[in-house]
Coordinates of C-alpha atoms in Angstrom, one line a residue:
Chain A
X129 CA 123.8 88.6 109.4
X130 CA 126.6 86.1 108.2
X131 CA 125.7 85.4 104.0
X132 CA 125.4 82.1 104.3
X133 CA 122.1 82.5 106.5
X134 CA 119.1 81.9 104.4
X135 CA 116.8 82.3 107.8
X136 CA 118.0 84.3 111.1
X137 CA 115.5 84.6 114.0
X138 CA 116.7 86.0 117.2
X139 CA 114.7 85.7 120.6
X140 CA 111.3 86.2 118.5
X141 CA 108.2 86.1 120.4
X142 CA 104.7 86.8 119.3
X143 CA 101.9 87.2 122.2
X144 CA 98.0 87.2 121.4
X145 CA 96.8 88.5 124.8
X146 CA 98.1 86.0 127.2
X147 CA 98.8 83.2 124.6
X148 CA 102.6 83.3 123.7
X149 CA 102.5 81.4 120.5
X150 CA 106.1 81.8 119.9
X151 CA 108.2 82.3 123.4
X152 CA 111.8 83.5 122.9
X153 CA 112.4 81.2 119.3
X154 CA 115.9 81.6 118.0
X155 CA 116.6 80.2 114.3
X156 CA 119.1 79.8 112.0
X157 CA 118.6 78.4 108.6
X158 CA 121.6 77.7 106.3
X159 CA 121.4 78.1 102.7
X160 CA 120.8 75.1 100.6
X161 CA 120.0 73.2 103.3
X162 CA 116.6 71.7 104.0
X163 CA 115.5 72.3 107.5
X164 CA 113.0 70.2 109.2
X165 CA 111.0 72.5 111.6
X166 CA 109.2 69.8 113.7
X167 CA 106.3 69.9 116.3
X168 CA 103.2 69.2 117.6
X169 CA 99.9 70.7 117.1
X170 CA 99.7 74.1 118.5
X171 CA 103.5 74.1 119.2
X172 CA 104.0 77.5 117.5
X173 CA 105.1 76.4 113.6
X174 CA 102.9 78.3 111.3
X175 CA 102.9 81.2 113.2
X176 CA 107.1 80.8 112.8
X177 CA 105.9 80.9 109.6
X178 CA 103.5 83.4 109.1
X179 CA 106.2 85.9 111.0
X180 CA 108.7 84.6 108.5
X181 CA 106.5 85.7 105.5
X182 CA 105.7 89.3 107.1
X183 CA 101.9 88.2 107.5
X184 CA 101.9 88.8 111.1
X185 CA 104.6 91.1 113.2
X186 CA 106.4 89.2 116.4
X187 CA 105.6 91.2 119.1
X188 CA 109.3 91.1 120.0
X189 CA 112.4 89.9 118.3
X190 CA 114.2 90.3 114.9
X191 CA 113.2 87.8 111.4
X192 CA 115.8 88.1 108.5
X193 CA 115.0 86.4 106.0
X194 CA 117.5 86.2 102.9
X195 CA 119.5 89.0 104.9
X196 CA 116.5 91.4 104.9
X197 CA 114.2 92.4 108.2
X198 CA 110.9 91.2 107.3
X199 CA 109.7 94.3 109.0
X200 CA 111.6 96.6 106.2
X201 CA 110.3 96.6 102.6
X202 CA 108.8 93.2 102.0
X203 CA 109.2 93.4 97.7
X204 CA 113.2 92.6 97.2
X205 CA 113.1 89.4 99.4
X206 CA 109.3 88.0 98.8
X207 CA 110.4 88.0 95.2
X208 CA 113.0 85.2 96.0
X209 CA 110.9 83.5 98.3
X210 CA 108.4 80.6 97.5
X211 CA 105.7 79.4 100.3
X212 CA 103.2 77.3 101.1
X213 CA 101.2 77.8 104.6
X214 CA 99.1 75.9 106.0
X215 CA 96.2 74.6 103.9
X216 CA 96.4 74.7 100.3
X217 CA 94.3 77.4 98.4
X218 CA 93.5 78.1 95.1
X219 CA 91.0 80.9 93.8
X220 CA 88.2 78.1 93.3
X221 CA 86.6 79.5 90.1
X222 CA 90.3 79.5 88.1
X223 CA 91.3 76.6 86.3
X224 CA 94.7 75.0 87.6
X225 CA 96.6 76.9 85.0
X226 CA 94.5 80.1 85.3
X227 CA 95.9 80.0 88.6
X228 CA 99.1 79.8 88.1
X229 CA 99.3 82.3 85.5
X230 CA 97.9 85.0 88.4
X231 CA 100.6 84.0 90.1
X232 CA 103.3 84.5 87.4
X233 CA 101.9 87.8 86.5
X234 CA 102.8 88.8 89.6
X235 CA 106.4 87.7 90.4
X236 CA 107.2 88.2 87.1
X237 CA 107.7 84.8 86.7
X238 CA 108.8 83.6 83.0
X239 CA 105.6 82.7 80.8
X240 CA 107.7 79.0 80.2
X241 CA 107.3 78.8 84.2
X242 CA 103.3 77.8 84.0
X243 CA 103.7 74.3 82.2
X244 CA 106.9 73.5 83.7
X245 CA 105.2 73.5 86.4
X246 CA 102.2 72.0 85.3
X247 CA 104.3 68.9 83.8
X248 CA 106.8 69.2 87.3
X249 CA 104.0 68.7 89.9
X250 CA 102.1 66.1 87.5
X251 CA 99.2 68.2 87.4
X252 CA 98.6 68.0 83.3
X253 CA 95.6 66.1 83.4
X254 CA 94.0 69.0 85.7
X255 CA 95.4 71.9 84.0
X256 CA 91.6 72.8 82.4
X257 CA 89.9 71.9 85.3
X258 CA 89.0 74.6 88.3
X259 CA 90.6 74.6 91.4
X260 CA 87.4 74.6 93.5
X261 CA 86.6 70.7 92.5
X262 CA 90.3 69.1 92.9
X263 CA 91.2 66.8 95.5
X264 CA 93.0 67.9 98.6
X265 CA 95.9 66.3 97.3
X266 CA 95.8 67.7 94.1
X267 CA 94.8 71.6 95.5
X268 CA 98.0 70.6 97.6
X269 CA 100.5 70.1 94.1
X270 CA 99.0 73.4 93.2
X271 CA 100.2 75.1 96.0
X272 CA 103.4 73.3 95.6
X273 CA 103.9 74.7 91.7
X274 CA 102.5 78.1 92.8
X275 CA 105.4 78.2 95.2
X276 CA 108.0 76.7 92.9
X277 CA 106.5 79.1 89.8
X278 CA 108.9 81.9 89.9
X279 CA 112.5 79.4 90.8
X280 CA 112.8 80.7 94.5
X281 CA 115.9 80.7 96.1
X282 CA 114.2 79.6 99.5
X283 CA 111.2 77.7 100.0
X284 CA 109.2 77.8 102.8
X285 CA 106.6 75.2 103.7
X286 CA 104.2 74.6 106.2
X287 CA 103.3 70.8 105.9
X288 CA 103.4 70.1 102.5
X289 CA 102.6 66.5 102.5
X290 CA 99.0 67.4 104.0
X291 CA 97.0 65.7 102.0
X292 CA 99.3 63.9 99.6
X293 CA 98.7 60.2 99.5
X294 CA 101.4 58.0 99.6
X295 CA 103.0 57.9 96.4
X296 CA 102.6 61.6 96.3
X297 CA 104.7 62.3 99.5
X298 CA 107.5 60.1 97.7
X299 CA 107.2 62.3 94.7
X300 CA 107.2 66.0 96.8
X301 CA 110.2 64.4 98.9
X302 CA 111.9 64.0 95.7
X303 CA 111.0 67.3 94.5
X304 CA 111.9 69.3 96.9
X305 CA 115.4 66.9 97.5
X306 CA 116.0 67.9 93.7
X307 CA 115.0 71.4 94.4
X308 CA 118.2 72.1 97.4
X309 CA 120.4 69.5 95.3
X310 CA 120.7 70.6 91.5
X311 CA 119.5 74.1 92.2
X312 CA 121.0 75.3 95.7
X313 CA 117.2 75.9 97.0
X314 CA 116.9 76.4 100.7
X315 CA 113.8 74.7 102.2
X316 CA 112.3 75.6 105.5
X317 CA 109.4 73.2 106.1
X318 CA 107.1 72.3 109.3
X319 CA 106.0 69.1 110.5
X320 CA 104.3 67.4 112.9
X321 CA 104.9 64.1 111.4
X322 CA 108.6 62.9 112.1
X323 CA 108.5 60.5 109.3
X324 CA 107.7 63.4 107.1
X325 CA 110.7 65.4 107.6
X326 CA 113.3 62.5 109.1
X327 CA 113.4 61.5 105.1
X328 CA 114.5 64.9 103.9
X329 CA 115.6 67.3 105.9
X330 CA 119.3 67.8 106.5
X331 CA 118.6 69.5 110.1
X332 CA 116.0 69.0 112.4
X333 CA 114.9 71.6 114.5
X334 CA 111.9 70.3 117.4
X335 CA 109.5 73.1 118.6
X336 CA 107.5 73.0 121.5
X337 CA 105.7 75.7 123.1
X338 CA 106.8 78.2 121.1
X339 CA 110.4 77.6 121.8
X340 CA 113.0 75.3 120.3
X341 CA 113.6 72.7 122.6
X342 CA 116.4 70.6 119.7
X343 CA 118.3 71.4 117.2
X344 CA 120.8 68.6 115.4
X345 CA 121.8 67.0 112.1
X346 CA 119.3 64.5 111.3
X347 CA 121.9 61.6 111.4
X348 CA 122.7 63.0 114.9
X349 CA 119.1 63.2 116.0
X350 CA 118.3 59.5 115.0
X351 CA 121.3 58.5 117.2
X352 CA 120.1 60.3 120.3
X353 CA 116.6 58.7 119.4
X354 CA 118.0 55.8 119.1
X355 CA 120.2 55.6 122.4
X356 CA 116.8 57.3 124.1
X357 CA 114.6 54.8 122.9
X358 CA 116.8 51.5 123.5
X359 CA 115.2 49.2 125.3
X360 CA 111.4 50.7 125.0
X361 CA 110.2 48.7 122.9
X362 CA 109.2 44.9 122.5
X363 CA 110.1 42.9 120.0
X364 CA 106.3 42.4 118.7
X365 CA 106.2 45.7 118.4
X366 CA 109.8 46.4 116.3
X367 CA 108.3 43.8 114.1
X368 CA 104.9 45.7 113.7
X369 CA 106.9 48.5 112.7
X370 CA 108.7 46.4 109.8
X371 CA 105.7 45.2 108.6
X372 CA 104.0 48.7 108.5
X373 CA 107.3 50.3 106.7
X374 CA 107.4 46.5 104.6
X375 CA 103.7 46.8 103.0
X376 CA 104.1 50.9 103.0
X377 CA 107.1 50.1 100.5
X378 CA 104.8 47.2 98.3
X379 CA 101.7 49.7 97.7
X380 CA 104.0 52.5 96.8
X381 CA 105.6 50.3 93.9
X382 CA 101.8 48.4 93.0
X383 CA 100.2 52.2 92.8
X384 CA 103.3 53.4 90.5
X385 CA 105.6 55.2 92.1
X386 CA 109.2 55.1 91.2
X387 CA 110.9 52.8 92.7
X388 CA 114.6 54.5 93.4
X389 CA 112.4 56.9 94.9
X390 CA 110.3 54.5 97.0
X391 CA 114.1 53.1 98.2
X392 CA 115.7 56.7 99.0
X393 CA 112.5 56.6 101.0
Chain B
X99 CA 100.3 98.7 88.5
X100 CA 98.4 97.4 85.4
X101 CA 99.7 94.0 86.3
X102 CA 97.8 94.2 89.6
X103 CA 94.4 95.3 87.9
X104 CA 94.3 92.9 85.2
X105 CA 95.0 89.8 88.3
X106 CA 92.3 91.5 89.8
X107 CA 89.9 91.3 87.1
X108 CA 91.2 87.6 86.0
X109 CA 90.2 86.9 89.8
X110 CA 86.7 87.2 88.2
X111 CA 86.5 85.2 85.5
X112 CA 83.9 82.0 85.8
X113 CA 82.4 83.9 88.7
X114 CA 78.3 84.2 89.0
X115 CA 78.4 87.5 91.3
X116 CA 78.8 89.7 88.5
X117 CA 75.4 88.2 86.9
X118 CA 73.9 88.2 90.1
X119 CA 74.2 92.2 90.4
X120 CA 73.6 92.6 87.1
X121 CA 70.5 90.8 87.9
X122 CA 69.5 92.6 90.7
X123 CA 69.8 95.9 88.7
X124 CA 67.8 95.1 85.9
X125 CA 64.7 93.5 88.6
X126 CA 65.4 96.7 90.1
X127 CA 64.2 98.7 86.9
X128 CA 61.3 96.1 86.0
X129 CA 59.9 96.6 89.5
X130 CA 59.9 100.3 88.8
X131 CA 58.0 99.8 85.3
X132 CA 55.8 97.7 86.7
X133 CA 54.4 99.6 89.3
X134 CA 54.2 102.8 86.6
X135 CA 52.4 100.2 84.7
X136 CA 49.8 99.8 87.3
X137 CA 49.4 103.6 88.1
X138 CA 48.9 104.6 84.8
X139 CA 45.4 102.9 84.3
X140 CA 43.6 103.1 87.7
X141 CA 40.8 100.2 87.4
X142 CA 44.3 98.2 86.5
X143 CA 45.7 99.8 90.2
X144 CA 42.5 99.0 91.9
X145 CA 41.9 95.2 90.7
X146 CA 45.7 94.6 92.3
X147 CA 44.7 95.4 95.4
X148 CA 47.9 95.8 97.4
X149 CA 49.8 96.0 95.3
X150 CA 48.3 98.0 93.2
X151 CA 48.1 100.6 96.4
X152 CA 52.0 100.2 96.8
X153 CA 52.1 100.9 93.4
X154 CA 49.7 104.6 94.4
X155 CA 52.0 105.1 97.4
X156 CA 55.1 105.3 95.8
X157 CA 53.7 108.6 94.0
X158 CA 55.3 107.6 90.4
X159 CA 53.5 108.9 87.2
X160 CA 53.8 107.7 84.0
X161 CA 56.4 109.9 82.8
X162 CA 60.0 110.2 82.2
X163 CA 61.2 112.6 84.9
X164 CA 59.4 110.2 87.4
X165 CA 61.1 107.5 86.1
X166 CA 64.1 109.2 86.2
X167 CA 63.6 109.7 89.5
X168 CA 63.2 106.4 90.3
X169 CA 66.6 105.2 88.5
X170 CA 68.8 107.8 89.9
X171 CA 67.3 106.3 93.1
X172 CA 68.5 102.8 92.2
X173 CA 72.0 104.3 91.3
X174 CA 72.2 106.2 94.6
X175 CA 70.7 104.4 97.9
X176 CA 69.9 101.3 96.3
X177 CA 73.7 101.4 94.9
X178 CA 75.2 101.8 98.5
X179 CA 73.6 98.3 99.1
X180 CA 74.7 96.7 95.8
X181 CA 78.4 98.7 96.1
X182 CA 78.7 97.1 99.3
X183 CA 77.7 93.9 98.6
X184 CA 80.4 93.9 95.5
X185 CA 83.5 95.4 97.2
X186 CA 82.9 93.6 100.3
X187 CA 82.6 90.2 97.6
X188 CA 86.0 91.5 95.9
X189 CA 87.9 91.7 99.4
X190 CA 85.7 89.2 101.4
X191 CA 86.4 86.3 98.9
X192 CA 90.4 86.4 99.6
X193 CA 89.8 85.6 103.4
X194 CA 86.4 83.0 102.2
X195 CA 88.8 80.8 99.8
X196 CA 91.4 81.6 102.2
X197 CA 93.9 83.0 99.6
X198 CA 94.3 86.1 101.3
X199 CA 97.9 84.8 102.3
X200 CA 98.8 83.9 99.1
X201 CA 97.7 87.2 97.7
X202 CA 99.5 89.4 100.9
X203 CA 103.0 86.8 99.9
X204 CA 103.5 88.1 96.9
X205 CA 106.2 91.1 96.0
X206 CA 103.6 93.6 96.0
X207 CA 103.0 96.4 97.6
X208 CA 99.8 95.5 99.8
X209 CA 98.6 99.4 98.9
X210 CA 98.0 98.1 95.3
X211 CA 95.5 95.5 96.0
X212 CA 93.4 97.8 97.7
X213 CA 93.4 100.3 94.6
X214 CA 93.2 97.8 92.1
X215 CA 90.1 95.7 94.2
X216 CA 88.4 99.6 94.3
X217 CA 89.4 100.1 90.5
X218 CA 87.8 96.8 89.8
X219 CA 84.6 97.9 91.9
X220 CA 84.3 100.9 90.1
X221 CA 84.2 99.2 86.8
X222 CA 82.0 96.8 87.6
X223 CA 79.7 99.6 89.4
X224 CA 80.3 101.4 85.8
X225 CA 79.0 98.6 83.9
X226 CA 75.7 98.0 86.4
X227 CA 75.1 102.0 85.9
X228 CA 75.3 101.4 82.3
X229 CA 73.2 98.2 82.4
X230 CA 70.4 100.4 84.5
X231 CA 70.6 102.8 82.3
X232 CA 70.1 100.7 79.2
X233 CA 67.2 98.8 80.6
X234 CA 65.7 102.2 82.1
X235 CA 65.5 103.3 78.2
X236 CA 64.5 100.2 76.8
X237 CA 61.7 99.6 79.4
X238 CA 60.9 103.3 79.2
X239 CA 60.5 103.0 75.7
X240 CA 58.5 100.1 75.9
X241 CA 55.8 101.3 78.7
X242 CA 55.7 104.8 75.6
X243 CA 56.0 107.2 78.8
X244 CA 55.1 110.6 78.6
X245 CA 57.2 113.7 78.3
X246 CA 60.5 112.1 76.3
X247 CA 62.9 115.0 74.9
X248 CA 66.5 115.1 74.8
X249 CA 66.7 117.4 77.9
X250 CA 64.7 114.9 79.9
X251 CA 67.1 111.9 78.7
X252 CA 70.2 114.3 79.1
X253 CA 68.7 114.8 83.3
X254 CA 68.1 111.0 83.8
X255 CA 71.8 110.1 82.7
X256 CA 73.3 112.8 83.9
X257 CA 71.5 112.6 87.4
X258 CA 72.1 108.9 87.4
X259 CA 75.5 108.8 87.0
X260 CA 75.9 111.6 89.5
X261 CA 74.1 109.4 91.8
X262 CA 76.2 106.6 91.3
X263 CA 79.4 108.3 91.5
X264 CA 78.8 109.9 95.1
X265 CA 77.8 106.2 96.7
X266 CA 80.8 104.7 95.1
X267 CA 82.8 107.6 97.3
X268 CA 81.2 105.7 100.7
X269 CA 82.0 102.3 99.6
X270 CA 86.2 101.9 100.9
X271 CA 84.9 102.0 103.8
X272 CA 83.3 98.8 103.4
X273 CA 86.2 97.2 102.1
X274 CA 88.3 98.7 105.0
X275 CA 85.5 96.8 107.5
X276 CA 86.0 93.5 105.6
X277 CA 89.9 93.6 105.8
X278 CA 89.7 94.6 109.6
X279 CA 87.2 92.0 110.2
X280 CA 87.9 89.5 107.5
X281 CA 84.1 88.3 107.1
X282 CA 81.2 89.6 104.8
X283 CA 78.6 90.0 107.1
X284 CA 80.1 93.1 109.6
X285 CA 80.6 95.4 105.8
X286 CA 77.1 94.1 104.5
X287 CA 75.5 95.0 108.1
X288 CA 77.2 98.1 108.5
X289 CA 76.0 99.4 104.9
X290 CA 72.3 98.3 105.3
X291 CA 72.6 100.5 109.0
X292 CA 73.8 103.3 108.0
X293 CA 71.9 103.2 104.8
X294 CA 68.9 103.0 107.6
X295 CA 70.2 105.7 109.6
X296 CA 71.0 108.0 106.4
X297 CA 67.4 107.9 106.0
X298 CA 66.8 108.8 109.8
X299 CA 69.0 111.7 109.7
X300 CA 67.9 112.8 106.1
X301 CA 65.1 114.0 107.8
X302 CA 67.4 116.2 110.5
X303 CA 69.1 119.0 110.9
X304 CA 72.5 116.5 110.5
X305 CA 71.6 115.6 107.3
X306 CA 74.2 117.5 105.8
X307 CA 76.6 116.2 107.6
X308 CA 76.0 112.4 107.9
X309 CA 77.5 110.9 104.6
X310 CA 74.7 108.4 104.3
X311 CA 72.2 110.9 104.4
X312 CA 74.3 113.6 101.8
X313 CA 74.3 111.0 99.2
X314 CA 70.4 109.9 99.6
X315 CA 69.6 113.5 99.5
X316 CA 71.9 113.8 96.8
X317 CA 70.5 111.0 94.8
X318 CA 66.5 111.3 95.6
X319 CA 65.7 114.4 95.5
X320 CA 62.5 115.3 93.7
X321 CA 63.0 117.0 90.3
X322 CA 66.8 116.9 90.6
X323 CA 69.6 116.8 93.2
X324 CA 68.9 118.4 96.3
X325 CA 71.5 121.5 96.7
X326 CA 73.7 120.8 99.7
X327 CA 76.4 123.2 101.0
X328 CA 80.4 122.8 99.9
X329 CA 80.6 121.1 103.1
X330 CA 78.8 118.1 102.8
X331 CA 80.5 117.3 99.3
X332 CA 83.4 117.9 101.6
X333 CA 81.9 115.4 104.0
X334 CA 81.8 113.0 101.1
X335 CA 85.3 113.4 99.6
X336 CA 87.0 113.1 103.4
X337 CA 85.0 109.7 104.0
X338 CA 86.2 108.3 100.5
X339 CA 89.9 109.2 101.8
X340 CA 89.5 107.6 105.7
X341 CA 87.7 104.2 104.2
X342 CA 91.0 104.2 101.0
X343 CA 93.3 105.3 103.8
X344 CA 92.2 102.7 106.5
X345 CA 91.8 99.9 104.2
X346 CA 95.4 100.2 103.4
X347 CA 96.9 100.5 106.3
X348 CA 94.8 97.5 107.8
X349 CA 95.9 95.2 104.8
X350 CA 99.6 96.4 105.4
X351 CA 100.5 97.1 108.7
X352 CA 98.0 94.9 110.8
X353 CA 98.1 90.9 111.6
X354 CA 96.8 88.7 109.0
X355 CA 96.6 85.4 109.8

C-alpha cells in the first residue's frame, strides 16, 4: 500500500445471503484529506464502514486501513483511529464526562483529553448530566468528543450531522475542517445529504448499490452537476433555492452561530 | 487488563440492577423464614390455609440445617436464574443501548471484555452470596432457630458458597447466547429451560451427566451435597470452558453489526 493512503479498499464485497450490501467497492482515501462518502439510504455506507472498523468481515476483498488489513491484529491501527457509526450512543446511566473518561481509559487517552473535549464539542453545561436524557443532538457531540478523545490520525464518520440542528452542523463542519487543517486528520465521513458533505469534503465519492458509481474533487463534481443540471430548472425555482439558502444563513446568525463560519458555509 | 475491569465496573455505576438482585436475594431469604415461621407453630400453619400448607409441603423445620438447606438452594438453582439474569444484563445492555460498537472499536482485545464482563459477574454474584448469607444469619437469628453451633454455621457457609460457585461455572454460556443472539430474552429462556430440564433429569439415570442437573444435585441435596462421580465435576468444568470459549470467539471473530 503506497504511505500516503489513509484508506485502501480493493474489489470488497460483503453478501448477507442474497443481499450484496457492498458489490465490488474499490476506495482509496488520501491522508489529510476529508473524503465525502455519499449515498442514498441503503446504498451500502455504513456497512463500508462497519468493514472499515473490523465490526463485520467482507465476504470478499481486502480493507487497509492506515496501511494495516483490518482482518490482522485490530489493536496498532484502532488506537489511531477515531469513529462514529451510525446513531450516536452513550452508556445512558454515565454522565457526559463519565463517559468519556471510559473511553480514555481505554485508548490511553491523556487525562487533559476529557475537558478538552468537553469545552471543544461545547458540551460543558452537560458534563454532570447522564447520557440517557440528552438531546439527539447533544448524545451526537458526545459521540463526536468520544471519537476525537484520544487525537486520531483518521476519523471515520458515519453521518455526523444526524441530529445536529443548524448551528450545530456549522460548528461540526468547522471542527472537523480544523481537525484535517491544523492537525493533518484524515476524515472519512458518509452522507446521504449532498449539502452535508459538498461544504467539507475535499473528494467526493457517490455510492450506490454497493458500488461506487463517482469519484471526483468536489470543485470538479459541482461542475459536472452543474453542466448536468443546466437548463432543469426554472427560474421560480433557482429563486426558491436562494431564499431557502438566504433565511438558512439569517437564523444561523439570530441563534448565535459564528458568523465566518456561517459564510465558509 | 485491570484497565478493562475497572471500565467494566464503572459501566455500573448509577445502575438499579445491582439493587434489584440484591433485592431479589434478600425476598428470597424472607420467603424462606417466613414459611419456617408458619411451620414452627401449627394452629399459626392451619389458620393460613394455603399458604400455611405450602409452608407444610416444603418439609422445612425450624432449625438451622433446614434453613441451611434452603439458602444453599437459593445460592445453587435459584442462582442459575439470578446469574443468568446478571451476565446476560452485563453483555445484553452493550447491544440494548447499542454501544456494543463503540465498546468492539476500541484497541482492545475483544477476549478481554468477555473476561472482565465474567469477572464483574462473579463479583457481583460474590457480593449477592455474601448479602444471602448475611440476611440468612440475621433472620436466622431473629426467628431463634434450633440447633445453632459453629459446625452448623461452618456447613451453611461452606455449602452455600459451594453452591454458588458450581452455578457460576454454567453461566458463560449465557453470555455466549447473548453475544450470538444479541438480545436478553434467548440467554434468560434458555436458563429458565434448562434449569426446568435439570430438574427433569435430576430425577434420571443422566443426572450425572446433564450440567443443570449436577449442579441442582450439587446444591440441594438433603443434609449436604449429594456425592457425584469425578465425571460430572468434569462435566461442570468442560461446560464453563465451551460457554468462556464460545463467547469469545463469537464477540471476535463473528459479524457484529
Amino acid at each position: 500500500m503506497a504511505v500516503d493512503l489513509a484508506i485502501r479498499a480493493r474489489d470488497v464485497r460483503k453478501e448477507y445471503g442474497a443481499v450484496h450490501a457492498v458489490d465490488g467497492l474499490d476506495l482509496a482515501v488520501h491522508r489529510g484529506e476529508i473524503y465525502g462518502f455519499l449515498g442514498r439510504n441503503g446504498a451500502g455506507k455504513t456497512t463500508t464502514i462497519r468493514m472499515l472498523l473490523g465490526l463485520i468481515r467482507p465476504t470478499a476483498g481486502v480493507v487497509e486501513v492506515l496501511g494495516h488489513d483490518v482482518a490482522g491484529p485490530r489493536r496498532e491501527w484502532l488506537r489511531r483511529v477515531g469513529f462514529l457509526v451510525e446513531s450516536a450512543s452513550a452508556y445512558p446511566n454515565l454522565t457526559v464526562r463519565e463517559n468519556l473518561e471510559l473511553h480514555r481509559r481505554l485508548t490511553g487517552a491523556p487525562r487533559r483529553s476529557v475537558e478538552e473535549q468537553i469545552e471543544r464539542l461545547d458540551l460543558g453545561a452537560y458534563a454532570t448530566r447522564r447520557a440517557g436524557t440528552l438531546s439527539l443532538g447533544n448524545k451526537q457531540r458526545l459521540s463526536l468528543a468520544r471519537a476525537l478523545l484520544h487525537s486520531p490520525e483518521l476519523l471515520v464518520l458515519d453521518e455526523p450531522a444526524n441530529g445536529l440542528d443548524p448551528a450545530g452542523i456549522v460548528e461540526v463542519r468547522e471542527l472537523l475542517r480544523s481537525a484535517a487543517r491544523d492537525h493533518g486528520v484524515t476524515v472519512f465521513m458518509s452522507s446521504h445529504i449532498l449539502a452535508e458533505v459538498a461544504h467539507l469534503a475535499d473528494r467526493i465519492g457517490i455510492v450506490h448499490a454497493g458500488r461506487l458509481v463517482e469519484e471526483a474533487p468536489r470543485d470538479v463534481l459541482a461542475q459536472r452537476a452543474r453542466e448536468y443540471l443546466a437548463g432543469a430548472f426554472t427560474e421560480q425555482q433557482r429563486q426558491d433555492a436562494l431564499l431557502t439558502a438566504d433565511l438558512e444563513r439569517y437564523f444561523l446568525a439570530r441563534t448565535g452561530a459564528d458568523a465566518e463560519a456561517v459564510d465558509r458555509g | 487488563m485491570a484497565d478493562v475491569i475497572a471500565a467494566e465496573f464503572a459501566k455500573l455505576r448509577r445502575s438499579g440492577v445491582p439493587w434489584v438482585t440484591a433485592a431479589v436475594m434478600v425476598v428470597a431469604v424472607l420467603g424462606a423464614a417466613l414459611l419456617i415461621w408458619i411451620v414452627r407453630d401449627p394452629e399459626r400453619a392451619a389458620s393460613l390455609g394455603l399458604l400455611g400448607t405450602k409452608a407444610n409441603l416444603a418439609g422445612l423445620e425450624a432449625t438451622w440445617t433446614a434453613f441451611g438447606t434452603y439458602v444453599t438452594a437459593i445460592a445453587g438453582a435459584g442462582g442459575l436464574l439470578l446469574l443468568a439474569f446478571v451476565v446476560t444484563y452485563l453483555f445484553g445492555r452493550e447491544y440494548a443501548d447499542d454501544t456494543a460498537k463503540n465498546m468492539l472499536g476500541l484497541p482492545t482485545p475483544r477476549w478481554r471484555f468477555v473476561v472482565a464482563k465474567l469477572a464483574v459477574a462473579a463479583a457481583w454474584w460474590l457480593a449477592l452470596v455474601a448479602l444471602l448469607l448475611a440476611a440468612a444469619f440475621g433472620t436466622g437469628a431473629l426467628l431463634d432457630l434450633d440447633g445453632f453451633s459453629g459446625a452448623a454455621a461452618a456447613g451453611i457457609v461452606g455449602g452455600t458458597l459451594f453452591a454458588a460457585g458450581v452455578s457460576f461455572l454454567l453461566v458463560p454460556v449465557c453470555a455466549w447466547i447473548t453475544i450470538a443472539t444479541r438480545s436478553y430474552l434467548a440467554p434468560l429462556g434458555f436458563a429458565l429451560g434448562m434449569l426446568l430440564l435439570g430438574n427433569l433429569l435430576g430425577h434420571t439415570e443422566w443426572a450425572s451427566w446433564f450440567p443443570w442437573s449436577i449442579v441442582a444435585l450439587l446444591a440441594t441435596g438433603a443434609g449436604g451435597p449429594t456425592v457425584l462421580p469425578w465425571t460430572s465435576y468434569a462435566v461442570l468444568v468442560a461446560t464453563f470452558a465451551a460457554g468462556v470459549a464460545g463467547a469469545i470467539h463469537r464477540l471476535a471473530h463473528a459479524d457484529n453489526p
